[in-house]
Amino acid sequence: MPRSCRTDPRNRSLRRDCTSFAAVGERLIDARRRPPATPRSGPGAALGPGAALACRSEGELAAVRLPCLAVRAPALLPALVSAAALAACAAEPPPRAPAPPAAPPSPPAAAPSPAAGPEPAAARPPLEFIHDDVPRAREKARAEGKALFVDAWAPWCHTCLSMKHYVLTDPSLRPFADRVVFADVDTDRPESAPFLERHEVTVWPTFFVLEPAGGEVIGLWRGAASVEELRELIREALLAMDSQAASALPADDPNRLLVEAKRAHSAGDHAAAVSAYRRALARGGEAWPRRSEALLGLLSALYRTKDAAACAELGSAHVGEVKGAALPADFASVLLSCAAALPGGKAQRAAREAAVARLRSIVASPPADASADDRADAWGLLAEGLEALGDAGGARAASESKLAVLERAAKEAKTPEAAAAYDYGRAMAYIALGRGEEAVAMLSQREAQMPASYEPPARLAQVLHAMGREAEALAAVERAIGRAYGPRRLRYLKLRAEIQQRLGRGAEQIATLREEVAGYEALPKGHASQAALDDARRRLAEAKKAQRGGGVKKR
């Protein structure tokens, strides 16, 4: 998971995958007041925790953990802060690594075992997904009596790309097709809006498992996951579906309570989720196999309720006991976000020190099934934590270790598209280490390799903007805007306005901001963001005021 691509409030809860320079900027600003971060985690249903490594949305950076915060060269700081408006992917803390679930009673036909049968996994075809058509996928699931798996992703989310290239293609997942219909939805496309009205996505990717009759959430994973974690998510969801159908679980069964907690979390009812997670933990006890998953869910939900003190207290108390492949780092990520929300003082420092200690142990001995993205995210989180504690040298060393992991993985990738999963993390690390030219060269090459994608020129624009090369940044962001769509395109308009302001083009800046405001006003309900609209209107008003006062000065 991480991935950590999370979104908004602070950036820590969602770790990895999809944080943008904007999120980083916001995080830096907060760090000076009380730092932001990027965690990942999410709400869901019965199965699967893995929400920590993910991308978050621009509005909630904190819950998601930032996979890419590292030591930044002082000269680049102002530009990064400015670019923060473009948060790439985070929103709130997500859970990730699945702890072995306590199998609730279920009929013999419950969940298929991907390892069963004489056919070797390598011989099985990969899963077939229904793309950007959840209604059709839901109808198919209902007609066939199957669960519905939905991958809510976005092309700008590096954790999403990593999952698609390295996890969801694993042939060992193919046997689940006997009981599950698989679909994915690009959350920026218009077709995704109805789904997003019902299911909150603040961490990218978020994986849902829905029961066929009413579409209720029975499994939820926010952020990155290993193949085994994804298998556990699906297995547990199928067990929950079968148990519910057979009325096999008593009302106070911890597994049933966990499903209720994830359902509330998925619906955005974080207070109800906190209550259900607490009841599940109380009923499950310390030996409950899904305790780590529930702890991460509780911490993420607490973060979303804005109870930073309770979040930091819980996180500090349990960060050392969380087990799993991805859950430990995700938990530490959310804890860092909670700490960033505190007003400073001993409690904040203690929470950060607890998270850093856990992250040190993770990078020293990473889980055997951790992907390159997971390992890089852990190093990135460690860099963020050390930076927040004032250890610039340690943060720089962690950033260098993160970059080494990503460069090795990119070199081993078989296609440019697979290598692109590491571009965001590499670019952030290059900037943090004062090696911006290498980021420019990498992203320029990627754009040539992937001419139809908006992602390479958008990242290139962010890098050039951070380096103060505004004319080149403007040309790059124009290319990105021409290829982008939905909410993501509006974020690129925000970046264009910032660049135009730097260039002293006040009239053009105002025109861009008007276009951004109109774009947010026209978004369908599932995509609408009042916070983003208010922010765009505020920036437009400020730009108009500046122009009336004598124009915008070129910087």
XYZ file of C-alpha atoms in Angstrom:
555
model
C 0.000 0.000 0.000
C 1.044 1.825 0.113
C 0.990 3.835 -1.690
C 0.574 5.159 -0.941
C -1.442 7.552 -2.752
C -3.680 9.319 -0.345
C -5.420 12.522 -0.421
C -6.345 15.352 1.473
C -6.317 16.633 4.911
C -2.913 16.062 5.786
C -1.236 13.708 3.594
C -0.029 11.107 5.848
C -2.689 8.633 6.377
C -2.358 7.397 2.922
C 1.001 6.406 2.210
C 2.387 6.073 -1.136
C 1.323 6.099 -4.266
C -0.140 9.012 -5.410
C 0.863 12.137 -3.749
C 1.533 15.081 -5.891
C 3.803 18.004 -5.620
C 0.770 19.874 -4.445
C 0.242 17.546 -1.596
C 3.860 17.876 -0.741
C 3.599 21.606 -0.766
C 0.612 21.576 1.526
C 2.448 19.229 3.770
C 5.443 21.492 3.942
C 3.331 24.468 4.801
C 1.611 22.538 7.549
C 4.901 21.270 8.759
C 5.922 24.810 9.457
C 2.682 25.249 11.363
C 2.157 21.605 12.086
C 3.191 19.428 9.028
C 1.009 17.609 6.581
C 1.623 14.178 5.265
C 0.309 11.510 2.944
C -1.149 8.346 4.294
C -3.473 5.810 2.873
C -6.255 3.891 4.255
C -9.881 3.464 3.798
C -13.256 2.448 4.751
C -14.767 -0.708 3.744
C -16.509 -3.747 4.621
C -15.804 -7.076 5.925
C -12.552 -7.791 4.355
C -9.255 -6.452 3.854
C -7.487 -3.634 5.451
C -4.850 -2.601 3.047
C -5.578 0.957 2.663
C -2.457 2.537 3.689
C -0.473 2.741 0.590
C -2.443 4.831 -1.637
C -3.071 8.122 -3.198
C -5.263 10.711 -1.758
C -7.267 13.530 -3.107
C -6.249 17.082 -2.931
C -8.604 17.853 -0.141
C -7.434 15.379 2.417
C -3.729 14.936 2.288
C -3.329 13.901 5.807
C -5.069 10.686 6.028
C -3.051 9.417 3.273
C 0.486 8.785 3.616
C 2.889 10.587 1.415
C 5.202 8.304 -0.249
C 7.330 10.985 -1.513
C 8.169 13.519 1.067
C 11.858 13.887 1.565
C 14.461 16.464 2.339
C 14.075 19.383 0.015
C 16.680 21.790 -1.162
C 15.830 25.116 0.520
C 15.864 26.937 -2.795
C 13.099 24.706 -4.127
C 10.862 24.961 -1.100
C 8.812 27.982 -2.161
C 8.136 26.457 -5.561
C 7.122 23.172 -4.023
C 4.776 24.940 -1.668
C 3.263 26.727 -4.615
C 2.927 23.495 -6.517
C 1.181 21.978 -3.590
C -2.052 23.040 -5.088
C -1.736 20.031 -7.290
C -1.865 17.307 -4.755
C -1.470 14.132 -6.652
C -3.139 11.625 -4.576
C -4.067 11.492 -1.051
C -6.826 12.008 1.299
C -6.809 10.229 4.554
C -5.252 7.286 6.219
C -5.718 3.946 4.633
C -5.190 0.461 5.920
C -3.293 -2.184 4.037
C -1.788 -5.415 5.008
C -4.307 -8.054 5.816
C -3.931 -10.017 8.964
C -5.066 -13.628 8.760
C -8.821 -13.403 9.087
C -10.817 -15.340 11.581
C -12.861 -17.445 9.255
C -16.519 -17.037 10.059
C -18.744 -20.050 9.574
C -19.579 -20.396 5.923
C -20.835 -22.937 3.453
C -18.315 -25.215 1.848
C -18.534 -23.295 -1.392
C -17.268 -20.108 0.201
C -14.078 -18.710 -1.277
C -12.099 -20.403 -3.998
C -8.521 -21.149 -3.223
C -6.347 -19.664 -5.923
C -3.774 -22.292 -5.234
C -6.173 -25.187 -5.646
C -6.289 -27.411 -8.697
C -3.686 -29.011 -10.892
C -3.274 -26.077 -13.229
C -0.148 -24.052 -12.378
C -0.769 -20.363 -11.707
C 1.528 -19.325 -14.534
C -0.721 -21.133 -17.001
C -3.857 -19.241 -15.979
C -4.928 -16.163 -17.935
C -5.040 -12.869 -16.043
C -8.305 -11.456 -14.757
C -10.645 -9.781 -17.209
C -11.977 -6.411 -16.052
C -15.059 -4.501 -17.155
C -13.719 -0.982 -17.648
C -15.556 2.193 -16.603
C -19.000 0.595 -16.624
C -19.968 -0.281 -13.062
C -23.710 -0.578 -13.888
C -22.972 -3.304 -16.453
C -20.620 -5.039 -14.044
C -23.236 -4.868 -11.285
C -25.888 -6.357 -13.549
C -23.543 -9.166 -14.515
C -22.751 -9.863 -10.861
C -26.427 -9.855 -9.931
C -27.387 -12.136 -12.812
C -24.622 -14.620 -12.005
C -24.918 -14.397 -8.218
C -21.321 -13.232 -7.875
C -19.631 -10.614 -5.751
C -18.461 -7.446 -7.524
C -14.851 -6.299 -7.156
C -14.253 -2.647 -8.113
C -10.826 -1.066 -8.496
C -11.289 2.707 -8.086
C -8.122 4.140 -9.587
C -6.688 7.077 -11.567
C -3.911 7.377 -14.176
C -2.051 9.957 -12.050
C -1.817 7.592 -9.084
C 1.529 5.797 -9.001
C 0.303 3.165 -6.556
C -2.624 2.463 -8.879
C -0.201 1.883 -11.744
C 1.964 -0.360 -9.615
C -1.060 -2.434 -8.602
C -2.240 -2.769 -12.197
C 1.149 -3.807 -13.545
C 2.444 -5.968 -10.717
C -0.466 -7.263 -8.613
C -3.770 -7.364 -10.487
C -2.108 -9.182 -13.381
C -1.015 -12.057 -11.160
C -2.513 -15.290 -12.576
C -3.087 -16.682 -9.083
C -6.075 -14.322 -8.805
C -7.796 -15.877 -11.828
C -9.702 -18.612 -9.929
C -11.697 -15.938 -8.117
C -13.464 -15.185 -11.400
C -15.672 -18.190 -10.651
C -17.314 -16.198 -7.854
C -16.410 -12.576 -8.552
C -16.993 -10.088 -11.372
C -14.061 -7.686 -11.723
C -14.414 -4.048 -12.758
C -12.313 -0.920 -12.602
C -13.286 2.722 -12.781
C -11.158 5.760 -13.541
C -12.429 8.132 -10.856
C -11.857 11.224 -13.005
C -14.121 10.074 -15.829
C -17.756 11.232 -15.930
C -18.959 7.624 -15.852
C -17.538 7.217 -12.353
C -19.625 9.965 -10.730
C -22.676 7.825 -9.815
C -20.444 5.221 -8.166
C -18.573 7.920 -6.242
C -21.823 9.401 -4.951
C -22.381 6.204 -3.006
C -18.827 5.114 -2.247
C -16.312 7.554 -0.816
C -12.889 7.432 -2.438
C -10.251 9.541 -0.714
C -7.372 7.143 -1.210
C -6.171 5.831 -4.534
C -6.499 3.057 -5.302
C -9.454 1.882 -3.237
C -10.705 -1.662 -3.790
C -14.326 -2.498 -3.031
C -16.019 -5.874 -2.862
C -19.808 -5.532 -3.104
C -22.503 -8.114 -2.572
C -24.649 -8.665 -5.693
C -28.172 -8.030 -4.439
C -28.046 -4.556 -2.908
C -24.487 -3.554 -3.673
C -23.542 -3.310 0.003
C -19.851 -3.181 0.857
C -18.512 -6.496 2.148
C -14.843 -5.842 1.511
C -12.730 -2.706 1.413
C -9.032 -2.040 0.927
C -7.607 1.439 0.573
C -4.172 1.711 -0.926
C -1.586 -0.733 -2.155
C -1.715 -4.435 -1.425
C 0.388 -7.479 -2.117
C -1.051 -10.358 -4.125
C -1.638 -12.315 -0.929
C -3.309 -9.325 0.730
C -5.630 -8.962 -2.227
C -6.443 -12.662 -2.098
C -7.238 -12.295 1.594
C -9.475 -9.322 0.875
C -11.498 -11.285 -1.661
C -11.580 -14.475 0.406
C -12.798 -12.630 3.475
C -15.431 -10.767 1.489
C -16.772 -14.007 0.053
C -16.854 -15.551 3.506
C -18.764 -12.533 4.768
C -21.224 -12.774 1.882
C -21.789 -16.474 2.450
C -22.103 -16.047 6.212
C -24.620 -13.243 5.848
C -26.651 -15.324 3.423
C -26.686 -18.184 5.913
C -27.243 -15.852 8.906
C -24.236 -17.586 10.385
C -22.669 -14.683 12.271
C -24.150 -13.454 15.556
C -24.673 -9.727 15.966
C -21.695 -9.363 18.294
C -19.262 -11.443 16.243
C -16.087 -9.358 15.731
C -15.942 -10.223 12.024
C -19.502 -9.015 11.539
C -18.733 -5.846 13.488
C -15.678 -5.304 11.304
C -17.859 -5.489 8.207
C -20.177 -2.900 9.739
C -17.213 -0.671 10.527
C -15.882 -0.862 6.991
C -19.307 -0.240 5.530
C -19.658 2.935 7.593
C -16.096 3.936 6.696
C -16.846 3.459 3.004
C -19.973 5.589 3.301
C -18.015 8.402 4.935
C -19.718 7.975 8.336
C -16.475 8.075 10.271
C -17.988 8.457 13.739
C -20.040 5.296 13.236
C -16.967 3.559 11.855
C -14.952 4.468 14.966
C -17.663 3.018 17.194
C -17.918 -0.215 15.203
C -14.139 -0.670 15.005
C -13.902 -0.244 18.787
C -16.631 -2.826 19.358
C -14.989 -5.252 16.955
C -11.649 -4.885 18.737
C -13.276 -5.340 22.137
C -15.079 -8.501 21.026
C -12.110 -9.883 19.118
C -9.538 -9.490 21.865
C -5.769 -9.389 21.525
C -5.550 -12.798 19.830
C -8.115 -11.976 17.110
C -6.460 -12.654 13.718
C -7.912 -9.476 12.229
C -6.896 -7.194 15.081
C -4.229 -5.373 13.053
C -6.679 -4.681 10.252
C -9.238 -3.305 12.691
C -6.635 -1.155 14.461
C -5.625 0.461 11.197
C -9.261 1.061 10.288
C -9.905 2.640 13.686
C -6.866 4.896 13.440
C -7.829 6.007 9.926
C -11.417 6.722 10.959
C -10.247 8.665 14.017
C -8.081 10.780 11.787
C -11.064 11.566 9.587
C -13.072 12.694 12.634
C -10.300 15.270 13.235
C -9.678 13.976 16.747
C -5.916 14.289 16.398
C -5.205 13.750 20.085
C -7.110 10.460 20.265
C -5.608 9.413 16.945
C -2.040 10.084 18.096
C -2.635 8.401 21.440
C -4.071 5.251 19.872
C -1.422 5.163 17.175
C 1.469 5.561 19.595
C 0.079 2.829 21.827
C -0.369 0.245 19.069
C 2.117 1.073 16.296
C 4.460 -1.661 17.481
C 1.871 -4.433 17.574
C 0.363 -4.091 14.109
C 1.350 -7.041 11.936
C 1.155 -7.821 8.226
C 2.896 -7.039 4.984
C 1.595 -3.529 4.459
C -0.392 -2.705 7.573
C 2.577 -1.744 9.778
C 3.850 0.977 7.438
C 0.338 2.174 6.726
C -0.356 2.440 10.417
C 2.836 4.440 10.925
C 1.809 6.670 8.039
C -1.533 7.522 9.588
C 0.168 8.109 12.922
C 2.461 10.655 11.279
C -0.593 12.409 9.875
C -2.237 12.475 13.281
C 0.937 13.901 14.789
C 1.046 16.600 12.114
C -2.455 17.676 13.140
C -1.387 18.273 16.744
C -0.409 21.794 17.848
C 3.148 20.781 18.666
C 4.761 19.925 21.947
C 5.713 16.677 23.644
C 2.729 14.664 22.411
C 3.468 15.507 18.799
C 7.137 14.647 19.097
C 6.397 11.398 20.936
C 3.973 10.297 18.211
C 6.503 11.060 15.493
C 9.258 9.240 17.332
C 7.025 6.175 17.729
C 6.228 6.170 14.003
C 9.868 6.663 13.021
C 11.012 3.831 15.274
C 8.514 1.480 13.628
C 9.486 2.604 10.137
C 13.153 2.024 10.899
C 12.364 -1.576 11.764
C 10.325 -1.992 8.575
C 13.029 -0.727 6.216
C 15.643 -2.756 8.068
C 13.653 -5.941 7.521
C 10.904 -5.437 4.898
C 8.180 -8.076 4.491
C 9.112 -10.803 2.028
C 6.179 -9.974 -0.250
C 6.679 -6.199 -0.191
C 6.867 -4.714 -3.677
C 9.425 -2.148 -4.767
C 6.700 0.460 -4.419
C 6.014 -0.684 -0.848
C 9.678 -0.585 0.127
C 10.195 2.808 -1.456
C 7.131 4.156 0.329
C 8.450 2.974 3.672
C 11.738 4.791 3.024
C 9.801 7.882 1.946
C 7.699 7.839 5.098
C 10.822 7.467 7.178
C 12.306 10.496 5.417
C 9.174 12.493 6.206
C 9.223 11.474 9.830
C 12.900 12.269 10.245
C 12.474 15.608 8.532
C 9.615 16.479 10.880
C 11.891 15.616 13.814
C 14.593 17.929 12.504
C 16.992 15.216 11.322
C 17.838 16.590 7.876
C 20.791 14.265 7.383
C 18.767 11.182 8.235
C 15.934 12.319 5.989
C 18.320 12.808 3.085
C 19.828 9.361 3.584
C 16.339 7.828 3.634
C 15.464 9.683 0.425
C 18.585 8.302 -1.227
C 17.627 4.777 -0.174
C 14.131 5.314 -1.539
C 15.519 6.526 -4.855
C 17.836 3.526 -5.125
C 14.876 1.157 -4.739
C 12.838 3.009 -7.366
C 15.650 3.318 -9.899
C 16.367 -0.384 -9.654
C 12.688 -1.228 -10.143
C 12.328 1.139 -13.102
C 15.379 -0.380 -14.750
C 13.878 -3.858 -14.387
C 10.434 -2.837 -15.700
C 9.540 -4.508 -18.989
C 7.620 -1.612 -20.567
C 7.607 2.190 -20.317
C 4.112 1.973 -18.832
C 5.331 -0.319 -16.065
C 8.362 1.876 -15.417
C 6.090 4.921 -15.197
C 4.696 3.564 -11.935
C 7.928 4.769 -10.330
C 8.184 8.168 -12.041
C 6.429 10.157 -9.357
C 8.518 8.760 -6.535
C 11.718 9.197 -8.515
C 10.874 12.776 -9.456
C 10.125 13.665 -5.847
C 13.355 12.096 -4.688
C 15.396 13.858 -7.369
C 13.916 17.204 -6.343
C 14.452 16.474 -2.651
C 18.086 15.654 -3.337
C 18.708 18.708 -5.507
C 18.924 16.662 -8.720
C 16.093 18.267 -10.633
C 17.746 17.932 -14.043
C 17.544 14.158 -13.746
C 13.813 14.427 -13.092
C 13.414 16.619 -16.182
C 15.312 14.151 -18.361
C 13.353 11.165 -17.043
C 9.934 12.759 -17.524
C 10.802 14.171 -20.952
C 11.758 10.688 -22.090
C 8.572 9.232 -20.614
C 6.417 11.744 -22.458
C 8.067 10.738 -25.717
C 7.345 7.087 -24.900
C 3.718 7.732 -23.826
C 2.520 10.616 -26.051
C -1.176 10.116 -25.298
C -0.827 10.246 -21.511
C -1.310 13.457 -19.546
C 0.755 12.182 -16.637
C 4.349 12.708 -17.920
C 3.878 16.335 -19.038
C 1.934 17.127 -15.863
C 4.728 15.799 -13.645
C 7.264 17.543 -15.842
C 5.408 20.831 -15.401
C 5.437 20.379 -11.630
C 9.168 19.698 -11.618
C 9.986 22.648 -13.874
C 7.743 24.907 -11.793
C 9.547 23.791 -8.639
C 12.847 24.589 -10.344
C 11.697 28.066 -11.380
C 11.726 27.295 -15.121
C 8.291 28.779 -15.647
C 8.184 29.189 -19.440
C 9.023 25.515 -19.929
C 6.599 24.564 -17.158
C 3.807 26.471 -18.890
C 4.385 24.631 -22.164
C 4.354 21.281 -20.358
C 1.187 21.961 -18.382
C -0.595 23.092 -21.567
C 0.126 19.663 -23.050
C -1.196 17.979 -19.908
C -4.382 20.052 -19.898
C -5.012 19.116 -23.514
C -4.977 15.418 -22.633
C -6.577 15.450 -19.161
C -10.245 15.309 -18.136
C -12.478 15.616 -15.106
C -11.229 16.848 -11.716
C -7.620 16.134 -12.657
C -7.767 18.629 -15.527
C -8.967 21.285 -13.092
C -5.947 20.685 -10.883
C -3.729 21.288 -13.882
C -5.564 24.559 -14.522
C -4.646 25.528 -10.979
C -0.998 24.824 -11.746
C -1.210 26.821 -14.983
C -2.576 29.796 -13.061
C 0.302 29.593 -10.581
C 2.814 29.527 -13.418
C 1.127 32.449 -15.177
C 1.282 34.410 -11.940
C 5.003 33.715 -11.690
C 5.427 34.945 -15.260
C 3.550 38.164 -14.523
C 0.675 37.321 -16.865
C -2.160 38.571 -14.668
C -4.886 38.677 -17.303
C -4.114 35.140 -18.458
C -4.033 33.956 -14.848
C -7.502 35.380 -14.217
C -8.863 33.732 -17.376
C -7.448 30.389 -16.252
C -8.916 30.761 -12.764
C -12.330 31.582 -14.227
C -12.120 28.420 -16.290
C -11.182 26.449 -13.175
C -14.101 27.861 -11.164
C -16.541 27.127 -13.987
C -15.168 23.606 -14.212
C -15.760 22.896 -10.539
C -19.241 24.402 -10.716
C -20.105 22.035 -13.572
C -18.843 18.817 -11.980
C -21.450 16.119 -11.257
C -22.227 15.340 -7.613
C -19.897 12.354 -7.414
C -16.952 14.514 -8.499
C -17.946 17.790 -6.857
C -15.740 19.258 -4.142
C -17.009 22.293 -2.282
C -13.592 22.807 -0.716
C -11.884 22.838 -4.122
C -14.518 25.193 -5.544
C -14.174 27.565 -2.591
C -10.400 27.503 -2.975
C -10.613 28.289 -6.696
C -13.030 31.165 -6.055
C -10.732 32.549 -3.362
C -7.722 32.465 -5.676
C -9.722 34.135 -8.442
C -10.788 36.931 -6.094
C -7.199 37.436 -4.959
C -5.939 37.558 -8.540
C -8.546 40.168 -9.475
C -7.631 42.231 -6.441
C -3.944 42.036 -7.307
C -4.626 43.165 -10.858
C -6.690 46.137 -9.668
C -3.868 47.062 -7.350
C -1.354 47.440 -10.111
C -1.022 44.083 -11.740
C 0.918 40.972 -10.966
C 4.638 41.392 -10.722
C 6.818 38.884 -12.497
C 8.881 36.897 -10.026
